[in-house]
Short mmCIF file of C-alpha atoms in Angstrom, two decimals:
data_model
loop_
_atom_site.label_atom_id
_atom_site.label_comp_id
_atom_site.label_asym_id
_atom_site.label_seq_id
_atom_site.Cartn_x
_atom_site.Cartn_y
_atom_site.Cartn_z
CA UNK A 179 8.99 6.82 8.90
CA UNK A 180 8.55 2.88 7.86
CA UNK A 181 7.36 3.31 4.48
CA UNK A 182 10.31 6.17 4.00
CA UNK A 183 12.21 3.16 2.09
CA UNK A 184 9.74 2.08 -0.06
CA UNK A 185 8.24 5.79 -1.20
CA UNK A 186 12.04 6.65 -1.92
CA UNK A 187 12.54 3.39 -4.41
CA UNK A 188 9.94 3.84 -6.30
CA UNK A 189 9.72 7.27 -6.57
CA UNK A 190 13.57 7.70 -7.55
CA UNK A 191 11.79 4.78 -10.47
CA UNK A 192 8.93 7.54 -11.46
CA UNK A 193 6.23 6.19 -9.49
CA UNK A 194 3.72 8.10 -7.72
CA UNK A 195 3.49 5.94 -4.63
CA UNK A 196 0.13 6.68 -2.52
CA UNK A 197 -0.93 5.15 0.99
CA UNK A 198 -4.56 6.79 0.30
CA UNK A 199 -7.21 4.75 1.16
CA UNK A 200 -10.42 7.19 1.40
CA UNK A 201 -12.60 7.48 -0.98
CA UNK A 202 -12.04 9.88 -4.17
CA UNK A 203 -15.19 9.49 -6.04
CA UNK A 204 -15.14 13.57 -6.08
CA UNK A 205 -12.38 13.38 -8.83
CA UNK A 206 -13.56 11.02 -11.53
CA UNK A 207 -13.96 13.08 -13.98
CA UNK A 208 -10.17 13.62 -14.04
CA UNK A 209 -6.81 11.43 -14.89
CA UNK A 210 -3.29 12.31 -14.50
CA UNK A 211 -2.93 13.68 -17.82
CA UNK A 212 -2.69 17.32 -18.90
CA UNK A 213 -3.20 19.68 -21.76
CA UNK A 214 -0.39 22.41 -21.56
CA UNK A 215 -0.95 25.05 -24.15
CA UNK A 216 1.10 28.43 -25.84
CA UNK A 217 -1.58 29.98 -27.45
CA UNK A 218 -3.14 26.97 -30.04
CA UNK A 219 -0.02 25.17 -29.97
CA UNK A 220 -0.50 21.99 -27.20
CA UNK A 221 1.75 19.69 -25.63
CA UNK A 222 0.27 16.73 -23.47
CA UNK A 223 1.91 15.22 -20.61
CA UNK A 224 1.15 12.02 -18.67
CA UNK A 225 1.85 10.67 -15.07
CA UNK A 226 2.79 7.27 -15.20
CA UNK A 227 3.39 4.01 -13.11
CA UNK A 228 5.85 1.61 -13.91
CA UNK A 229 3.95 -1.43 -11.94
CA UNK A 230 0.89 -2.22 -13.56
CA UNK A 231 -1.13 -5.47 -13.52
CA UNK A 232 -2.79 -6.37 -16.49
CA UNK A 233 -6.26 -6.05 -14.55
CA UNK A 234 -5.94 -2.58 -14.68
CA UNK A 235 -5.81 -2.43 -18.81
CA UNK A 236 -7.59 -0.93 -20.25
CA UNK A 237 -6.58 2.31 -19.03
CA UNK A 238 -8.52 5.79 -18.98
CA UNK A 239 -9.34 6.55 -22.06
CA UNK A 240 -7.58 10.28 -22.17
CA UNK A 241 -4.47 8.20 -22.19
CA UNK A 242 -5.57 6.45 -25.21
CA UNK A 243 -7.02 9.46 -26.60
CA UNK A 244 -4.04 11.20 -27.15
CA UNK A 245 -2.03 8.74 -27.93
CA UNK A 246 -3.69 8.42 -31.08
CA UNK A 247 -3.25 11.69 -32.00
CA UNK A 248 0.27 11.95 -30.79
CA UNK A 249 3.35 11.90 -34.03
CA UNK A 250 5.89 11.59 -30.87
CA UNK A 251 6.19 9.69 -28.09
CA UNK A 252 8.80 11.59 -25.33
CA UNK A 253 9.76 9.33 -22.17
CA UNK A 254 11.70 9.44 -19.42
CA UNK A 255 14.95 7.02 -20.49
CA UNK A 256 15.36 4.39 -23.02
CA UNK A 257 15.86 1.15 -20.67
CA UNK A 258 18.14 -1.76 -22.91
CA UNK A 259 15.67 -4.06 -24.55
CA UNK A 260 15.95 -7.81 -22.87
CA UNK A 261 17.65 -9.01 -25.99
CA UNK A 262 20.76 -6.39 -26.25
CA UNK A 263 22.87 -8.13 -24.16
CA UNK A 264 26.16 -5.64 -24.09
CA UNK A 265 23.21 -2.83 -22.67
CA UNK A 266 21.67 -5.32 -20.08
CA UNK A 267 25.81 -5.74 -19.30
CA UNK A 268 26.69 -2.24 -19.08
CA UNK A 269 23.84 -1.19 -16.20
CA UNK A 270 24.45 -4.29 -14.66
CA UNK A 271 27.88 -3.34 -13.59
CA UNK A 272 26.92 0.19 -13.33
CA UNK A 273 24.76 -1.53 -10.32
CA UNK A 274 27.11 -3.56 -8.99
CA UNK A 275 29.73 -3.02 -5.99
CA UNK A 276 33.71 -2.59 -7.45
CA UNK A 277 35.76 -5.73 -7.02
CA UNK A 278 36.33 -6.55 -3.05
CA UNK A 279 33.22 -4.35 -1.88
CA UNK A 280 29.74 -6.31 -1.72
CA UNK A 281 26.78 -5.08 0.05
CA UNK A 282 27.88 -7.28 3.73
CA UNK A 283 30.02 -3.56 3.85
CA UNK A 284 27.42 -1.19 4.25
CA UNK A 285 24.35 -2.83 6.28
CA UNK A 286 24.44 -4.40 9.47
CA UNK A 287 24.58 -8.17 10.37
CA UNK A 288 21.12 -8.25 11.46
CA UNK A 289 20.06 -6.52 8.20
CA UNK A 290 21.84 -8.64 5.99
CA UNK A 291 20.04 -11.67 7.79
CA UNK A 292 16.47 -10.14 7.51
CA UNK A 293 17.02 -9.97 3.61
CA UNK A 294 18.36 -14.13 3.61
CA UNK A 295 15.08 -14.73 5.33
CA UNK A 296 12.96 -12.62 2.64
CA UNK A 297 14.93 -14.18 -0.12
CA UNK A 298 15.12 -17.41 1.49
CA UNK A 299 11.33 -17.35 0.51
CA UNK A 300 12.31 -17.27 -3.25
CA UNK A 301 14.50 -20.18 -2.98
CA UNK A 302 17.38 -17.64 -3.14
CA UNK A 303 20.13 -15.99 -0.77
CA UNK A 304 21.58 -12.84 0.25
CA UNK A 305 24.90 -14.20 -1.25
CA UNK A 306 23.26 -14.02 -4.17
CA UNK A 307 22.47 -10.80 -4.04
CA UNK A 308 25.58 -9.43 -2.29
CA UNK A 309 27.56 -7.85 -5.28
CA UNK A 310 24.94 -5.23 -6.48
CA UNK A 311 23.80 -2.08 -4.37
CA UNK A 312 21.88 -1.20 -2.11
CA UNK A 313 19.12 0.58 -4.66
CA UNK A 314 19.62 -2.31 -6.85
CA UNK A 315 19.34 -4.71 -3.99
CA UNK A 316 15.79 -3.15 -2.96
CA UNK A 317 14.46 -2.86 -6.79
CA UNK A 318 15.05 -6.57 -6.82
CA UNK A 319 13.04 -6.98 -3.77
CA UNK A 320 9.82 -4.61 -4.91
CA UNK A 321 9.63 -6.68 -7.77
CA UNK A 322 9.78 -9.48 -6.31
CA UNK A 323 6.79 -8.95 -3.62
CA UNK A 324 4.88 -7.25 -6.66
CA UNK A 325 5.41 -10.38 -8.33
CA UNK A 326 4.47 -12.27 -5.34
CA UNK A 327 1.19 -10.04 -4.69
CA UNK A 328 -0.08 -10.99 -7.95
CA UNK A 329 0.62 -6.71 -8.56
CA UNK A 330 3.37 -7.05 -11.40
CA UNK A 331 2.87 -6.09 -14.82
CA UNK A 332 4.49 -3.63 -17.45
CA UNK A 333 3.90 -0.07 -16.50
CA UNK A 334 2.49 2.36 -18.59
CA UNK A 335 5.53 3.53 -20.01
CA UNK A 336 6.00 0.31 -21.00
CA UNK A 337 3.16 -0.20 -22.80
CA UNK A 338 3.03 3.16 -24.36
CA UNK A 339 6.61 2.25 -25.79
CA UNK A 340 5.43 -0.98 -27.27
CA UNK A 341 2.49 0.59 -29.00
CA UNK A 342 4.80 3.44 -30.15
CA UNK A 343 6.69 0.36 -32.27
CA UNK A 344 3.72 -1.54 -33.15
CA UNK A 345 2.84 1.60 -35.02
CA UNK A 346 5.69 3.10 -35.84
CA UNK A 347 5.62 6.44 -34.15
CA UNK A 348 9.07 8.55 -33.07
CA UNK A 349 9.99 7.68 -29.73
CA UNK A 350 12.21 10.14 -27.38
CA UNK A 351 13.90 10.58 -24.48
CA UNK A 352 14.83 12.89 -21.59
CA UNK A 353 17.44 11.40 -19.94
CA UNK A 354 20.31 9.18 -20.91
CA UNK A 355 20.75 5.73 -19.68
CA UNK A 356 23.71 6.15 -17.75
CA UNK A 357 21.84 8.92 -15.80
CA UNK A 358 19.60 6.85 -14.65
CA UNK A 359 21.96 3.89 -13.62
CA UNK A 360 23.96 6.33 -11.63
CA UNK A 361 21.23 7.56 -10.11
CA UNK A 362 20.09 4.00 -8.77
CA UNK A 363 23.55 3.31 -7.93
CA UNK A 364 23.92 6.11 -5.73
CA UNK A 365 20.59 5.68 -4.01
CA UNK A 366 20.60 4.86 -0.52
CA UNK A 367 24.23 6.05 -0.28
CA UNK A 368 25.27 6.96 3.52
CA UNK A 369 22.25 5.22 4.72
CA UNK A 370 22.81 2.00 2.99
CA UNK A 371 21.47 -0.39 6.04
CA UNK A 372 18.24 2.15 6.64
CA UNK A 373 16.89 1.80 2.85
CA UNK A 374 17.47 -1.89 2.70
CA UNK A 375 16.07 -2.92 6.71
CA UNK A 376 13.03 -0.16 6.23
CA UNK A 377 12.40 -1.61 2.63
CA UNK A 378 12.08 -5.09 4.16
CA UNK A 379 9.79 -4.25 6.75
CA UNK A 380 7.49 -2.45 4.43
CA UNK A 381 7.27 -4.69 1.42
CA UNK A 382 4.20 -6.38 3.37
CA UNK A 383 2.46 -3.40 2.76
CA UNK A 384 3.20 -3.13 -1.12
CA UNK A 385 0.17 -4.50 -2.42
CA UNK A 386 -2.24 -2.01 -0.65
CA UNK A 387 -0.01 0.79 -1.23
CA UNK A 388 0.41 0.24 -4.98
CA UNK A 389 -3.64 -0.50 -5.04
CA UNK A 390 -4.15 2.59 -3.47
CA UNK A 391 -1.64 4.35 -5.54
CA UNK A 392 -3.46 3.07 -8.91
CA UNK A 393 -6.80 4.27 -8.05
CA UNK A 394 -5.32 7.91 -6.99
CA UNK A 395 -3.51 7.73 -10.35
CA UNK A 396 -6.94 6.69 -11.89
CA UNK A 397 -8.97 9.79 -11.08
CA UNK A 398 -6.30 12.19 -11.00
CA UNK A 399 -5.96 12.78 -7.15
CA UNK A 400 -3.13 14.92 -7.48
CA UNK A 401 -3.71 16.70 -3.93
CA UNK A 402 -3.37 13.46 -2.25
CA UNK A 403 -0.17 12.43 -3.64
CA UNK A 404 1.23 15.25 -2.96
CA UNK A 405 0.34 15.25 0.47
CA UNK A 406 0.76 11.68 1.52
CA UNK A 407 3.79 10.90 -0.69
CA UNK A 408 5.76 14.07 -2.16
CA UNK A 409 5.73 15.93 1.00
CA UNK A 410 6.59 12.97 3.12
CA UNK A 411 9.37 12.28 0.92
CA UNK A 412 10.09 16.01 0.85
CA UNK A 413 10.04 16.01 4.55
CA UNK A 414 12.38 12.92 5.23
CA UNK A 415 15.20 12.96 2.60
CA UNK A 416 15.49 16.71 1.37
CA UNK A 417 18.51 15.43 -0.53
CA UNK A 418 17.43 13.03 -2.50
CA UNK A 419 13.98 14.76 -3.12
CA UNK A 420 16.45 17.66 -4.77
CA UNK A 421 17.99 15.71 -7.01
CA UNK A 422 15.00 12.86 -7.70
CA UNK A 423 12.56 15.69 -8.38
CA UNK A 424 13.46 18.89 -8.29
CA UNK A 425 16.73 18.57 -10.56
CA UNK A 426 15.32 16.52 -13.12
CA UNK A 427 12.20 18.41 -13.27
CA UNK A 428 13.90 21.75 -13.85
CA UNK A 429 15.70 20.03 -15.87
CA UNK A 430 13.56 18.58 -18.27
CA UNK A 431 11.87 22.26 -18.29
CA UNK A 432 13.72 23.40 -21.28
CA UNK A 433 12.89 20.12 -23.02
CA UNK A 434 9.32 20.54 -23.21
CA UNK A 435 9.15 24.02 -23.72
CA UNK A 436 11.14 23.09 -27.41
CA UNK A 437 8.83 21.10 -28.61
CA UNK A 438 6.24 23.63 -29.18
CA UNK A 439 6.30 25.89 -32.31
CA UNK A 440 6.91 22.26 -34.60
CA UNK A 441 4.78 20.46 -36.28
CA UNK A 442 4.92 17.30 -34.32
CA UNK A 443 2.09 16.86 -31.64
CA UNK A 444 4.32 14.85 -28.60
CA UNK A 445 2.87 12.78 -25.53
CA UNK A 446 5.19 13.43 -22.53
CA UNK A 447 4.77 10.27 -20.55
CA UNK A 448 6.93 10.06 -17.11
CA UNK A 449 6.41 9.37 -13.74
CA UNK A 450 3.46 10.78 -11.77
CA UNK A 451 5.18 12.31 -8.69
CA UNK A 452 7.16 14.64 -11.05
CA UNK A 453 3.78 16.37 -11.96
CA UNK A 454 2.39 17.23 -8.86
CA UNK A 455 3.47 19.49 -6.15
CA UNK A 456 5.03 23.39 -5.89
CA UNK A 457 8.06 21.51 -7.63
CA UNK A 458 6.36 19.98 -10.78
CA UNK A 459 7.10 19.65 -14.30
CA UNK A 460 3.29 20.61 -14.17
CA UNK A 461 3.63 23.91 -11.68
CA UNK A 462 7.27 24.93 -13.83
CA UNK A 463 5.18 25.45 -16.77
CA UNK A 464 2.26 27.16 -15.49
CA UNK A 465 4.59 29.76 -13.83
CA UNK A 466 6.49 30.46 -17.51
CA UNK A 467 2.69 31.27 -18.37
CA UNK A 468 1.85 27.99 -20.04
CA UNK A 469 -1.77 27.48 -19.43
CA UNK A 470 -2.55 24.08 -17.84
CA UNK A 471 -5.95 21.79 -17.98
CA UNK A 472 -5.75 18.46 -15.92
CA UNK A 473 -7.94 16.65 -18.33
#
């Protein structure tokens, strides 16, 4: 149960978190990308993770591979550029407690003290903290210890969306901004003071875990995340799993399946726990007859 917090962050984020730590040398010949084909028509999606230290560029080369032969680019959600001030306003308040409500109102005394002492290792406060939610709060504090870890860096998606500009190819999206702020906003919600207190006792484990989780993602362990990470989460919060994962994957179903029969080749590119599992973008196609190669 301690790393319940932490797996439920960053997977409502689109990251595949992994505590797997054996060896997985077996599966090197794979990645987490796949070929998904209707007839000689092909559509390639990636797993992705949005916390990636620049140590681990450059990455496997069946990433690269098709990006260059992608026209389209199709991600997850268009995030507000640092620049565009009004957007990095709007999910801002979206995050944010309404006037008179701070975060002192849903977690404990003793919770709200553990998080001073974390921040009070930043040279910030609580207080500081105190107007923004609870899955706000704890994105704040994964970033931070990533930071702190020497583990922060832009994320695949990230990258991919850079290159996509540098070289002017179509960029799309599956969700809408405001679906993801809401979704954020509402995480945590009924067991505000158990995400942020279980959070703060497992960010000392963040650097392993997210080491462990980028060599899984490497070699395209997709049994292992499953069973340490989308299972456990599966297990835990049946609620939020639903509408996390199983939602948005059925969800963006219908959204893949239209972009064959164009004349656009696209590189899907979200999160890696929404492509493995019975519940997977991956598993949704291969039951509507799609065949599937993990490349």
């Amino acid at each position: 149960m301690k790393s319940f917090s932490i797996h439920k962050l960053l997977f409502s984020l689109g990251l595949a978190v992994s505590t797997v730590t054996s060896a997985i040398a077996d599966n090197e010949s794979q990645t987490t990308v796949w070929k998904v084909s209707n007839g000689e028509d092909a559509v390639y999606v990636g797993g992705t993770i949005h916390i990636l230290p620049i140590s681990e560029f450059p990455l496997p080369s069946e990433f690269t591979d098709v990006y260059e032969q992608a026209d389209t680019l199709v991600f997850e959600v268009k995030m507000p550029d640092p620049t565009d001030i009004e957007g990095q306003k709007k999910m801002m308040a979206g995050l944010a407690y309404e006037e008179g409500k701070s975060l002192k109102d849903d977690v404990s005394e003793q919770t709200y003290q553990a998080l001073n002492s974390y921040l009070n290792n930043f040279g910030a406060t609580a207080d500081q903290l105190a107007q923004f939610k609870p899955g706000m709060v704890a994105s704040m504090l994964v970033a931070m210890e990533a930071q702190r870890s020497q583990m922060a860096g832009q994320g695949v998606d990230a990258y991919f969306m850079q290159l996509a500009a540098r070289d002017g190819k179509a960029s799309e999206y599956l969700e809408s901004l405001d679906f993801q702020i809401n979704m954020l906003a509402n995480m945590g919600a009924g067991e505000e003071d158990r995400l942020i207190s279980e959070t703060l006792e497992t960010l000392p484990e963040l650097k392993e875990m997210l080491q462990s989780t980028i060599k899984a993602w490497r070699h395209g362990d997709t049994e292992q995340i499953d069973e340490l990470v989308v299972d456990t989460f599966k297990r835990e919060s049946p609620t939020s799993y639903d509408d996390v994962f199983t939602k948005r994957n059925q969800n963006w179903l219908p959204q893949i399946e239209a972009m064959f029969g164009d004349e656009d080749q696209e590189f899907v590119l979200v999160g890696a726990g929404h492509l493995v599992g019975d519940d997977s973008v991956i598993a949704l196609l291969e039951a509507k007859g799609y065949k599937i190669e993990q490349m």
